[in-house]
Structure formats: structure tokens, C-alpha cells
Coordinates of C-alpha atoms and ligand atoms in Angstrom, one line a residue:
X1 CA 0.0 -0.2 0.2
X2 CA 1.6 3.2 -1.0
X3 CA -0.1 5.5 1.6
X4 CA 1.7 3.9 4.4
X5 CA 5.0 6.0 3.7
X6 CA 5.7 8.4 6.0
X7 CA 7.1 11.8 4.7
X8 CA 10.9 12.7 5.5
X9 CA 10.1 16.2 7.1
X10 CA 7.8 14.3 9.7
X11 CA 10.4 11.3 10.1
X12 CA 13.4 13.6 11.2
X13 CA 11.3 14.8 13.6
X14 CA 10.8 11.6 15.5
X15 CA 13.5 10.1 17.5
X16 CA 15.1 7.1 16.1
X17 CA 14.4 4.1 18.3
X18 CA 14.6 1.0 15.7
X19 CA 11.0 1.8 14.5
X20 CA 10.2 0.4 10.7
X21 CA 8.8 2.9 8.6
X22 CA 8.6 3.0 4.7
X23 CA 9.8 6.2 2.6
X24 CA 9.5 7.1 -0.9
X25 CA 11.5 9.5 -3.2
X26 CA 14.0 10.6 -5.6
X27 CA 17.7 9.7 -5.1
X28 CA 20.0 12.7 -4.7
X29 CA 23.2 11.1 -4.3
X30 CA 24.4 7.5 -3.6
X31 CA 28.1 7.2 -2.0
X32 CA 30.3 4.4 -1.8
X33 CA 27.6 1.9 -2.6
X34 CA 26.2 1.9 0.7
X35 CA 24.8 5.8 1.3
X36 CA 21.6 6.7 -0.3
X37 CA 20.2 10.4 0.0
X38 CA 16.7 10.3 -0.6
X39 CA 14.5 13.4 -1.2
X40 CA 10.9 13.5 -1.0
X41 CA 9.7 17.0 -1.7
X42 CA 8.5 17.5 1.9
X43 CA 11.9 19.2 2.8
X44 CA 15.3 20.1 1.7
X45 CA 16.7 17.6 3.9
X46 CA 17.7 14.2 2.7
X47 CA 17.2 11.0 4.4
X48 CA 20.0 8.8 4.9
X49 CA 19.6 5.4 3.5
X50 CA 22.0 2.7 4.7
X51 CA 22.1 -0.2 2.1
X52 CA 24.4 -2.5 4.1
X53 CA 27.4 -4.2 1.9
X54 CA 26.5 -7.0 0.7
X55 CA 23.0 -7.5 1.6
X56 CA 21.5 -6.0 -1.9
X57 CA 21.5 -7.6 -5.4
X58 CA 24.4 -6.0 -7.2
X59 CA 21.9 -5.8 -10.1
X60 CA 19.4 -3.7 -7.8
X61 CA 21.7 -1.4 -6.8
X62 CA 22.9 -0.5 -10.2
X63 CA 19.6 1.0 -10.3
X64 CA 20.1 3.3 -7.6
X65 CA 21.1 6.3 -9.7
X66 CA 20.6 10.3 -9.2
X67 CA 16.8 10.6 -9.5
X68 CA 15.8 7.3 -9.8
X69 CA 12.7 6.8 -7.8
X70 CA 12.6 4.4 -4.6
X71 CA 10.4 2.9 -2.0
X72 CA 12.5 1.8 0.8
X73 CA 11.9 0.0 4.2
X74 CA 13.7 -0.1 7.3
X75 CA 14.6 0.4 10.3
X76 CA 15.3 4.1 11.8
X77 CA 18.4 4.1 13.7
X78 CA 20.7 6.7 15.4
X79 CA 23.3 7.8 12.7
X80 CA 26.8 7.0 13.0
X81 CA 27.8 9.6 10.8
X82 CA 28.0 13.6 11.3
X83 CA 25.5 15.6 9.8
X84 CA 22.3 13.3 10.6
X85 CA 20.7 12.7 13.3
X86 CA 19.0 9.2 11.8
X87 CA 19.6 6.7 9.3
X88 CA 17.1 3.9 7.7
X89 CA 18.8 1.0 7.7
X90 CA 17.4 -0.6 4.7
X91 CA 15.6 -4.1 4.6
X92 CA 14.1 -3.8 1.0
X93 CA 15.0 -1.3 -1.5
X94 CA 12.4 -1.0 -4.7
X95 CA 13.3 0.8 -7.7
X96 CA 10.0 2.1 -8.8
X97 CA 11.2 4.6 -11.8
X98 CA 14.8 3.8 -13.0
X99 CA 16.5 6.9 -14.2
X100 CA 19.7 7.3 -16.5
X101 CA 21.7 9.7 -14.7
X102 CA 24.0 10.3 -17.4
X103 CA 21.0 12.0 -19.3
X104 CA 19.6 13.4 -16.3
X105 CA 19.7 17.3 -16.9
X106 CA 20.3 18.0 -13.0
X107 CA 23.8 17.2 -12.5
X108 CA 25.2 17.2 -8.5
X109 CA 26.8 20.6 -8.9
X110 CA 25.7 24.4 -8.9
X111 CA 23.4 25.1 -12.0
X112 CA 22.7 29.1 -12.5
X113 CA 19.1 30.4 -12.0
X114 CA 19.2 31.1 -16.0
X115 CA 19.7 27.2 -16.7
X116 CA 17.4 26.0 -14.3
X117 CA 14.7 28.1 -16.2
X118 CA 15.5 26.1 -19.1
X119 CA 14.6 23.1 -17.4
X120 CA 11.7 24.5 -15.1
X121 CA 9.7 21.0 -15.2
X122 CA 12.5 19.5 -13.4
X123 CA 13.7 22.6 -10.8
X124 CA 11.8 21.7 -8.3
X125 CA 14.0 19.3 -7.4
X126 CA 16.8 21.2 -6.2
X127 CA 16.7 22.6 -3.0
X128 CA 16.6 26.3 -3.9
X129 CA 13.0 25.8 -5.8
X130 CA 12.1 23.2 -3.1
X131 CA 12.3 26.0 -0.8
X132 CA 10.7 28.6 -3.2
X133 CA 7.7 26.6 -4.0
X134 CA 6.7 25.2 -0.7
X135 CA 7.0 29.1 1.1
X136 CA 4.9 29.8 -2.1
X137 CA 2.1 27.4 -1.0
X138 CA 2.3 28.1 2.6
X139 CA 1.9 31.9 1.6
X140 CA -1.3 31.2 -0.5
X141 CA -2.5 29.1 2.5
X142 CA -1.8 32.1 4.9
X143 CA -3.5 34.6 2.7
X144 CA -7.0 32.5 2.8
X145 CA -6.5 32.0 6.2
X146 CA -6.4 35.7 7.0
X147 CA -9.1 36.3 5.0
X148 CA -11.3 33.9 6.3
X149 CA -10.5 34.5 9.9
X150 CA -11.6 38.1 9.3
X151 CA -15.1 37.1 7.8
X152 CA -14.4 38.1 4.3
X153 CA -16.0 36.3 1.3
X154 CA -13.7 34.8 -1.2
X155 CA -15.1 35.7 -4.7
X156 CA -14.2 34.0 -7.7
X157 CA -14.1 36.5 -10.6
X158 CA -14.2 36.1 -14.1
X159 CA -11.2 35.2 -16.3
X160 CA -12.8 35.9 -19.6
X161 CA -14.2 39.4 -19.8
X162 CA -15.9 41.9 -22.1
X163 CA -14.9 45.0 -20.5
X164 CA -11.8 46.7 -21.5
X165 CA -12.2 49.5 -19.3
X166 CA -9.2 49.3 -17.5
X167 CA -6.2 47.9 -19.6
X168 CA -7.0 48.8 -23.4
X169 CA -4.3 47.9 -25.2
X170 CA -2.5 45.5 -22.8
X171 CA -5.5 42.8 -22.8
X172 CA -5.0 39.3 -24.3
X173 CA -8.0 38.5 -27.0
X174 CA -10.0 35.7 -26.5
X175 CA -11.7 34.8 -29.8
X176 CA -12.9 31.3 -31.8
X177 CA -13.1 33.5 -34.8
X178 CA -10.9 32.2 -37.7
X179 CA -7.2 33.8 -38.1
X180 CA -7.2 34.0 -42.0
X181 CA -10.5 35.0 -42.9
X182 CA -12.3 36.3 -39.8
X183 CA -16.2 37.9 -40.6
X184 CA -16.2 41.6 -41.2
X185 CA -18.2 44.7 -40.9
X186 CA -18.9 46.7 -43.9
X187 CA -16.3 49.2 -42.8
X188 CA -13.7 46.3 -42.6
X189 CA -13.5 46.2 -39.0
X190 CA -13.9 42.6 -37.3
X191 CA -17.5 41.2 -36.8
X192 CA -17.3 40.4 -33.1
X193 CA -20.9 39.6 -33.2
X194 CA -19.9 36.3 -34.7
X195 CA -17.8 35.7 -32.2
X196 CA -18.1 32.6 -29.4
X197 CA -19.5 35.2 -27.0
X198 CA -21.1 37.5 -29.2
X199 CA -19.0 40.3 -28.6
X200 CA -15.1 40.7 -28.1
X201 CA -13.6 39.1 -25.3
X202 CA -10.3 38.9 -23.1
X203 CA -8.4 37.8 -20.5
X204 CA -9.0 39.6 -17.0
X205 CA -6.3 42.1 -15.9
X206 CA -8.2 42.6 -12.8
X207 CA -10.8 41.1 -10.9
X208 CA -11.7 44.6 -8.9
X209 CA -14.9 45.9 -10.7
X210 CA -16.6 42.4 -10.2
X211 CA -15.2 42.3 -6.6
X212 CA -16.7 45.5 -6.1
X213 CA -19.9 44.3 -6.7
X214 CA -19.4 41.3 -4.3
X215 CA -18.2 44.0 -1.5
X216 CA -21.4 46.0 -2.3
X217 CA -23.5 42.8 -1.3
X218 CA -21.3 40.7 1.5
X219 CA -19.3 44.0 2.6
X220 CA -15.9 42.4 2.8
X221 CA -14.8 40.3 -0.3
X222 CA -11.6 38.9 -1.6
X223 CA -10.4 37.8 -5.1
X224 CA -6.9 35.2 -5.3
X225 CA -6.7 34.5 -9.2
X226 CA -4.9 34.6 -12.3
X227 CA -4.4 37.7 -14.3
X228 CA -3.0 38.4 -17.3
X229 CA -1.8 41.2 -19.1
X230 CA -0.1 41.7 -22.5
X231 CA 2.4 44.2 -21.7
X232 CA 5.9 43.7 -23.3
X233 CA 7.9 44.6 -20.4
X234 CA 11.1 42.5 -20.1
X235 CA 12.0 43.3 -16.6
X236 CA 12.5 41.0 -13.3
X237 CA 9.2 42.0 -11.9
X238 CA 6.6 41.7 -14.7
X239 CA 5.1 38.6 -15.9
X240 CA 2.4 38.0 -18.6
X241 CA 0.5 36.0 -16.3
X242 CA 0.3 36.6 -12.4
X243 CA -1.5 36.1 -9.6
X244 CA -3.6 38.7 -7.8
X245 CA -5.1 39.1 -4.3
X246 CA -7.8 41.8 -4.5
X247 CA -9.6 42.8 -1.5
X248 CA -12.5 44.8 -1.6
X249 CA -14.2 46.3 1.7
X250 CA -17.2 48.3 1.9
X251 CA -17.4 50.7 4.7
X252 CA -13.7 51.6 4.4
X253 CA -11.6 54.7 3.6
X254 CA -8.5 55.1 2.3
X255 CA -6.6 54.8 5.6
X256 CA -9.0 51.8 6.6
X257 CA -7.4 50.4 3.6
X258 CA -3.9 51.1 4.2
X259 CA -4.3 49.6 7.5
X260 CA -5.5 46.5 6.3
X261 CA -3.1 46.3 3.8
X262 CA -0.2 46.8 6.3
X263 CA -1.5 44.0 8.8
X264 CA -2.2 41.6 5.7
X265 CA 1.5 41.9 4.4
X266 CA 3.1 41.5 8.0
X267 CA 0.7 38.7 8.7
X268 CA 1.7 36.6 5.8
X269 CA 5.4 37.6 6.6
X270 CA 4.9 36.2 10.0
X271 CA 3.0 33.3 8.7
X272 CA 6.1 32.1 6.9
X273 CA 8.7 33.1 10.2
X274 CA 6.3 30.6 12.0
X275 CA 5.9 27.9 9.4
X276 CA 8.9 27.8 7.1
X277 CA 11.5 28.6 9.0
X278 CA 14.0 26.0 7.7
X279 CA 13.3 27.2 4.0
X280 CA 13.9 30.5 4.8
X281 CA 17.1 30.0 6.3
X282 CA 18.2 28.0 3.5
X283 CA 17.1 31.0 0.9
X284 CA 18.6 33.5 3.3
X285 CA 21.9 31.4 3.0
X286 CA 21.3 31.4 -1.1
X287 CA 20.7 35.0 -1.5
X288 CA 23.9 35.6 0.9
X289 CA 26.1 33.6 -1.3
X290 CA 24.5 35.1 -4.5
X291 CA 25.5 38.6 -3.0
X292 CA 28.9 37.7 -2.5
X293 CA 29.5 38.1 -6.3
X294 CA 28.4 41.6 -6.2
X295 CA 30.2 45.0 -5.5
X296 CA 30.1 45.8 -1.9
X297 CA 27.6 48.7 -2.5
X298 CA 25.2 46.4 -4.4
X299 CA 24.6 43.8 -1.6
X300 CA 21.7 44.2 0.7
X301 CA 22.4 45.9 4.1
X302 CA 20.4 43.1 5.7
X303 CA 20.0 39.6 5.4
X304 CA 16.6 37.8 4.2
X305 CA 15.6 37.1 7.6
X306 CA 16.5 40.1 9.1
X307 CA 14.9 42.2 6.6
X308 CA 11.5 40.1 7.1
X309 CA 12.1 40.7 10.8
X310 CA 12.6 44.5 10.4
X311 CA 9.6 44.8 7.9
X312 CA 7.4 43.0 10.9
X313 CA 8.5 45.1 14.0
X314 CA 8.5 48.6 11.9
X315 CA 5.3 50.6 10.8
X316 CA 5.2 51.2 6.8
X317 CA 6.4 55.1 6.1
X318 CA 3.4 56.7 5.0
X319 CA 3.6 59.8 3.0
X320 CA 1.8 61.9 -0.2
X321 CA 2.8 61.8 -3.6
X322 CA 3.4 65.3 -3.3
X323 CA 5.9 64.6 -0.3
X324 CA 7.6 61.8 -2.1
X325 CA 8.4 64.1 -5.1
X326 CA 9.7 67.0 -2.8
X327 CA 12.0 64.4 -1.9
X328 CA 13.1 62.8 -4.9
X329 CA 13.5 66.3 -6.3
X330 CA 15.9 67.5 -3.5
X331 CA 17.6 64.5 -3.6
X332 CA 21.3 64.2 -4.5
X333 CA 20.7 61.4 -6.6
X334 CA 18.2 63.7 -8.7
X335 CA 20.7 66.6 -8.6
X336 CA 23.8 64.8 -9.7
X337 CA 21.4 63.4 -12.6
X338 CA 21.8 59.9 -11.6
X339 CA 18.2 59.0 -12.4
X340 CA 17.4 57.7 -15.6
X341 CA 14.1 59.6 -15.9
X342 CA 14.9 62.7 -14.4
X343 CA 12.2 64.0 -11.5
X344 CA 10.2 66.7 -13.6
X345 CA 8.1 67.6 -10.7
X346 CA 4.7 67.3 -9.6
X347 CA 2.0 65.3 -12.1
X348 CA 4.9 62.6 -13.5
X349 CA 4.4 59.1 -12.6
X350 CA 6.6 57.5 -10.5
X351 CA 9.4 55.5 -12.4
X352 CA 10.7 52.0 -10.6
X353 CA 13.7 53.7 -10.2
X354 CA 12.1 57.0 -7.9
X355 CA 10.1 54.3 -6.2
X356 CA 13.2 52.1 -5.4
X357 CA 15.5 55.2 -4.4
X358 CA 12.6 56.2 -1.5
X359 CA 12.3 52.6 -0.2
X360 CA 15.9 51.7 -0.4
X361 CA 17.7 54.6 0.0
X362 CA 15.7 57.1 1.9
X363 CA 13.4 55.4 4.2
X364 CA 15.2 52.0 4.2
X365 CA 11.9 50.5 4.9
X366 CA 8.4 49.7 3.2
X367 CA 6.4 52.9 2.2
X368 CA 2.9 53.8 1.4
X369 CA 2.2 56.6 -1.0
X370 CA -1.0 58.1 -1.2
X371 CA -2.8 61.1 -3.3
X372 CA -1.5 60.7 -6.7
X373 CA -2.8 63.1 -9.5
X374 CA -5.8 61.9 -10.9
X375 CA -4.3 62.0 -14.5
X376 CA -1.9 59.1 -13.8
X377 CA -4.6 57.0 -12.2
X378 CA -7.5 55.1 -12.9
X379 CA -10.9 56.3 -13.6
X380 CA -12.8 54.5 -10.6
X381 CA -10.5 56.0 -7.7
X382 CA -12.3 58.6 -5.4
X383 CA -11.8 62.1 -6.2
X384 CA -10.3 64.5 -3.2
X385 CA -11.9 68.1 -2.9
X386 CA -8.7 69.8 -4.1
X387 CA -9.6 68.6 -8.0
X388 CA -6.3 67.9 -8.5
X389 CA -5.7 64.3 -6.9
X390 CA -7.5 61.1 -6.1
X391 CA -7.5 58.4 -3.0
X392 CA -4.9 56.4 -4.4
X393 CA -2.2 54.3 -2.4
X394 CA 0.9 52.1 -3.5
X395 CA 2.8 50.1 -1.1
X396 CA 6.5 50.0 -2.2
X397 CA 8.6 47.4 -1.0
X398 CA 12.6 47.2 -0.8
X399 CA 14.1 45.4 -3.6
X400 CA 10.8 45.0 -5.2
X401 CA 9.4 48.6 -5.9
X402 CA 5.2 48.5 -6.2
X403 CA 3.8 46.0 -4.7
X404 CA 0.3 46.9 -3.8
X405 CA -1.9 49.1 -5.6
X406 CA -5.1 50.2 -3.9
X407 CA -7.6 53.2 -3.4
X408 CA -11.1 54.4 -2.1
X409 CA -13.1 53.9 -4.8
X410 CA -15.5 56.6 -6.0
X411 CA -19.0 56.2 -4.6
X412 CA -20.8 59.4 -5.9
X413 CA -22.6 58.3 -9.5
X414 CA -22.3 62.2 -10.9
X415 CA -18.4 62.5 -10.0
X416 CA -17.8 58.9 -11.2
X417 CA -19.7 59.6 -14.9
X418 CA -18.0 62.9 -14.9
X419 CA -14.6 61.1 -14.6
X420 CA -15.6 58.3 -16.8
X421 CA -16.7 61.0 -19.5
X422 CA -13.6 62.9 -19.3
X423 CA -11.6 59.6 -20.0
X424 CA -13.5 58.4 -22.7
X425 CA -14.5 55.3 -20.7
X426 CA -18.0 54.2 -22.3
X427 CA -20.5 54.4 -19.7
X428 CA -23.0 52.2 -21.4
X429 CA -21.0 49.3 -21.3
X430 CA -20.2 49.4 -17.4
X431 CA -24.1 49.7 -16.7
X432 CA -23.8 46.9 -14.2
X433 CA -20.7 48.6 -12.3
X434 CA -22.7 51.9 -12.3
X435 CA -25.6 50.3 -10.6
X436 CA -23.9 49.9 -7.4
X437 CA -23.9 53.6 -7.4
X438 CA -27.4 53.8 -8.0
X439 CA -28.9 51.3 -5.2
X440 CA -27.3 52.1 -2.0
X441 CA -24.1 53.0 -2.5
X442 CA -21.6 53.3 0.0
X443 CA -17.7 54.2 0.9
X444 CA -15.4 51.3 -0.1
X445 CA -12.0 50.9 -1.1
X446 CA -9.6 47.9 -2.2
X447 CA -6.1 46.9 -3.6
X448 CA -4.3 44.6 -5.5
X449 CA -1.1 43.1 -4.3
X450 CA 0.5 41.0 -6.9
X451 CA 1.5 37.6 -5.4
X452 CA 4.4 36.4 -7.2
X453 CA 6.1 40.3 -6.2
X454 CA 5.2 39.3 -2.5
X455 CA 6.8 35.8 -2.7
X456 CA 9.7 37.6 -4.5
X457 CA 10.2 40.0 -1.4
X458 CA 9.6 36.7 0.9
X459 CA 12.0 34.4 -0.6
X460 CA 14.6 37.2 -1.5
X461 CA 14.4 35.7 -5.4
X462 CA 15.7 38.6 -7.2
X463 CA 13.7 37.5 -10.9
X464 CA 9.8 37.1 -10.7
X465 CA 10.4 34.3 -13.2
X466 CA 12.2 32.0 -10.2
X467 CA 9.1 32.3 -7.8
X468 CA 6.1 30.9 -10.3
X469 CA 6.2 27.5 -11.7
X470 CA 6.0 28.2 -15.5
X471 CA 6.4 32.0 -16.0
X472 CA 4.8 33.5 -18.8
X473 CA 7.1 36.5 -20.3
X474 CA 7.1 38.0 -23.9
X475 CA 8.3 35.4 -25.9
X476 CA 8.3 32.3 -23.7
X477 CA 5.7 30.1 -22.7
X478 CA 7.4 26.6 -22.5
X479 CA 5.8 23.8 -20.6
Ligands
ATP1 P1 3.7 48.1 -12.3 O1 3.7 49.9 -12.2 O2 4.9 47.5 -11.3 O3 3.9 47.5 -13.7 P2 0.8 48.3 -11.9 O4 0.8 50.0 -11.6 O5 0.7 47.9 -13.4 O6 2.5 47.7 -11.7 P3 -1.5 47.4 -10.9 O7 -2.6 47.5 -12.0 O8 -2.0 48.4 -9.5 O9 0.2 47.2 -11.1 O10 -1.8 45.7 -10.4 C1 -1.9 45.9 -9.0 C2 -0.5 44.8 -8.5 O11 0.0 43.8 -9.0 C3 0.9 45.8 -8.3 O12 0.9 46.3 -7.1 C4 1.5 44.5 -8.6 O13 2.0 43.7 -7.3 C5 1.0 43.3 -9.5 N1 1.6 43.6 -10.8 C6 1.2 44.5 -11.6 N2 1.6 43.9 -12.8 C7 2.3 43.3 -12.9 C8 3.0 42.1 -13.8 N3 2.7 42.2 -15.0 N4 3.4 41.2 -13.3 C9 3.4 40.7 -11.7 N5 2.8 41.3 -11.2 C10 2.3 42.6 -11.5
MN2 MN1 2.0 47.8 -15.0

């Protein structure tokens, strides 16, 4: 029976007292025809299996190669060797799946992250990715737990949407029309009435608008789903397919929104610290090793664990966009013309280099910026009385830049309609959205947290392609 196996992580917490157990996993190494390091994915720690000399058939032992899968039964005894507290003294070894170690792409040496991306189907079997994806899993669980414990309703918003109000031009079209000869209107444009849904549809860029419909019924909701952006940004922080958490709360203003976002981020970091300590320590060491190759001034001031502890202990710095522009403008960095995009003044959109300057050089901690010029923000954000700014907030994290984008939403129908008109957003198409403002509108707010950016922050991985199993980026959709 396969279910009888014990997972290695759990076994390693037991005391070795000669108890009989069965383990299953993949061979990481086989030394001196005697010592098998077995890994089953539950932890980076391998179980040392001792195949006593002379006790097993030569032919069988030849099949114990790196990456072969085994089922081993034996007695758990205190280890004679250093480096592990227990051995499994094998009584039976069964090869479940042979593997030609010569052809196996993962050799027992250090591989670059770039190389491992090319064999993303196997990289889970390395310590680095073992840790990254166990932490990712844990964070996903913590997110549901956080919201569930607060009484939020988890809402599944649609992946195929007809509204292109938000990200026009950045969306992936969904269609079943033939490419070579699509039906056309008289003016030559494509006739989407003939398409599967009888209209043009796209993959969603955000579940927010639908989330607001939920919030104005349940009070508090959140979504946690995939989102898609056809933006051609080849950066270490952008994916074409990424996962986003979007809470939306009725009876919340911008400050409530900031408080929730800060509490939420700290909660999931704390959860990982409490439940993934071993993996975080491994990742912390990995990052320190990686940074040794960088010049001194490019290295992080704190280790990974230290950084996470620091974030937990300190309040996020809160300031307005206007204050941030002043800081950036007055900075030596700007005066010495070290920004690629010079700080031109109020009204400009902040580039990633500006955001990172604020968090990494100036405040040296996460920052919440609020009160952005309305021109650089979306139509649904609540208009401030100054006529110039909206109740938007972004959270910026060291090493990442923007990690959260949110706002209080415009709940006043006339103001919302006026803004939509100014921005050429077709109100007819969003009739259902505007209905929330017609029938019992309430102040409400919400934000979007990019899950992969959060995983990057907590695991210390510098490239977003290394925190999602199979990254989708421009010109790349392997696996
Ligand atoms: P950026 O300026 O970094 O491109 P954005 O302003 O486009 O971000 P939003 O539209 O506010 O981002 O999306 C909400 C959150 O989703 C962001 O704060 C970020 O964490 C995440 N995010 C946005 N675009 C991407 C992407 N292409 N890949 C991964 N995460 C993303
Ligand atoms: Mn973007």
C-alpha cells in the first residue's frame, strides 16, 4: 500500500528508536555503494538510507542512480555519521522508476538560475526551488486564512471578460474566430458579433470591478486568481500571467485600506516565519551566497530573515505623492542626474527607480504613498476635494518597488460618470458597475497585491520568473 509511507520531514522530527517505516522519494546521491540520500520534496533535508554492503543484489544497486525513484523499508536508527541524527537501515529497496543519471539534466553541482529556468519542469527537485515553492504554497494558505478569519468572502471573478475599461491595449484577446478569414463589418473591421460570446472578449487584467459588486453585498470580499497582461515589459518584476489578491471592502476609507494592507502583509510574513523557518533560512543563505558576487555597494544591508524581521517590527512609512516628489527632487541622486528618468516635478508618474530610491535609500523600509494626481490613475478612484488628486495608495517594498496598488473608490455616481466621460470610458458598457452607485452606494476601498512580487519579497529571489512554476513572459511560454 502506497499510503503507508511516512514523509521525510515528519520522520526527521521523530526519535530514532528502531521503528520500522517506509519512505518513497528520489535519489539525490549514492555514495560508496552504501549511502543513499533520498529526497521526497517535503523538506530540503535528505534522509540517509544505509544499504549494508553485501546485503543487496548488485543488479538492484546499479539501478540506484541520481533521480531514480525508490520505495525503501527499514529501521530508523541513530546515525553513526555526522550531519544527520538518523539513518534508515534498509531491509528492502524497490526501484519504482529507473533514471539514466548521465542523461539527467540536473547534475550534482551548482546550476545557474538561468539554466534551471530552461528546465523548469525539473527545477522543483533542487533545494532552491524546493524551498521557494513550499514557501509559495504556505503564503497562499496564509492569505486564505487571514481573510477567512476576518470574515471575508472569497469570490471567484471571471477570467474571460468583456470589459476592456481598465487595461485597453494590454489585454489578451480571447476568440474562436478564424485568423485567416474572420467575418468583417462593412467598414472592414472584424465582426465580433459572430465570435463565441457574440462580442469581443479578453483575459482579465483584474477582478476589481466585479469584486466591488461583491463588496457592496457581502461587505468584505477578496479574490485570489490569475490575471493577464500583454504588456511587453521584460523586467524582473513583470509576468504576462500572474496571480493577484484583491480585497474589496465596503465602509472603508483610504486609511482603513492602508491599515488592512499593512496588517495583511505583516501577517503573511509572520506566517512564513513561523511555518517555513527552515526554508527561509536556506533561502537566506542562498541569497547571501549570490550577493557575494556583487560589488559591496550593491549588496543588501540586511540578510533575508533580518529584513523580514525588520519589516514586521516597524511601521510602514506613510506619505503623500506630493511629499515624495519633493524628496526625490531635492535628493542628491537627482541633482547629480543619476536617475535615468529625471524628476520633472508634480504630475509625473513615478518610475521604478524613483520608487526604489524612496524605499531603499531614503526611508529604508516599506512606504505607503497616497494622494496621486488623478491624471496618472484609474477612473474609479475617489476624487479628492482639491480637484487634482485621488484617494489612491501604492505600497512600495525594498528590492521590488510597487507591491500593492489600491484606492478608495468613487462612490458618488455623478462624480464617477463625469470622470468616465473625461477619460472616454464608455458608461453604457459598465452599466452593471454603475448600478452599485445607483442602488445603495457606500464608501468602499480595496487593493491589489501581486502574489509573485510578495513571494519574491519573502524568498529573496531577484527574478519574478523564479517564483512562479512556469513563467509566461514575452516570447516565452514553454511547458
Ligand atoms: P507596475 O507599475 O509595477 O507595472 P501596475 O501599476 O501596473 O504595476 P496594478 O495595475 O496596480 O500594477 O496591479 C496591482 C499589483 O499587481 C501591483 O502592485 C503588482 O504587485 C502586481 N503586478 C502588476 N503588474 C504585474 C505584472 N506584469 N507581473 C506581476 N505582478 C504585477
Ligand atoms: Mn504595470
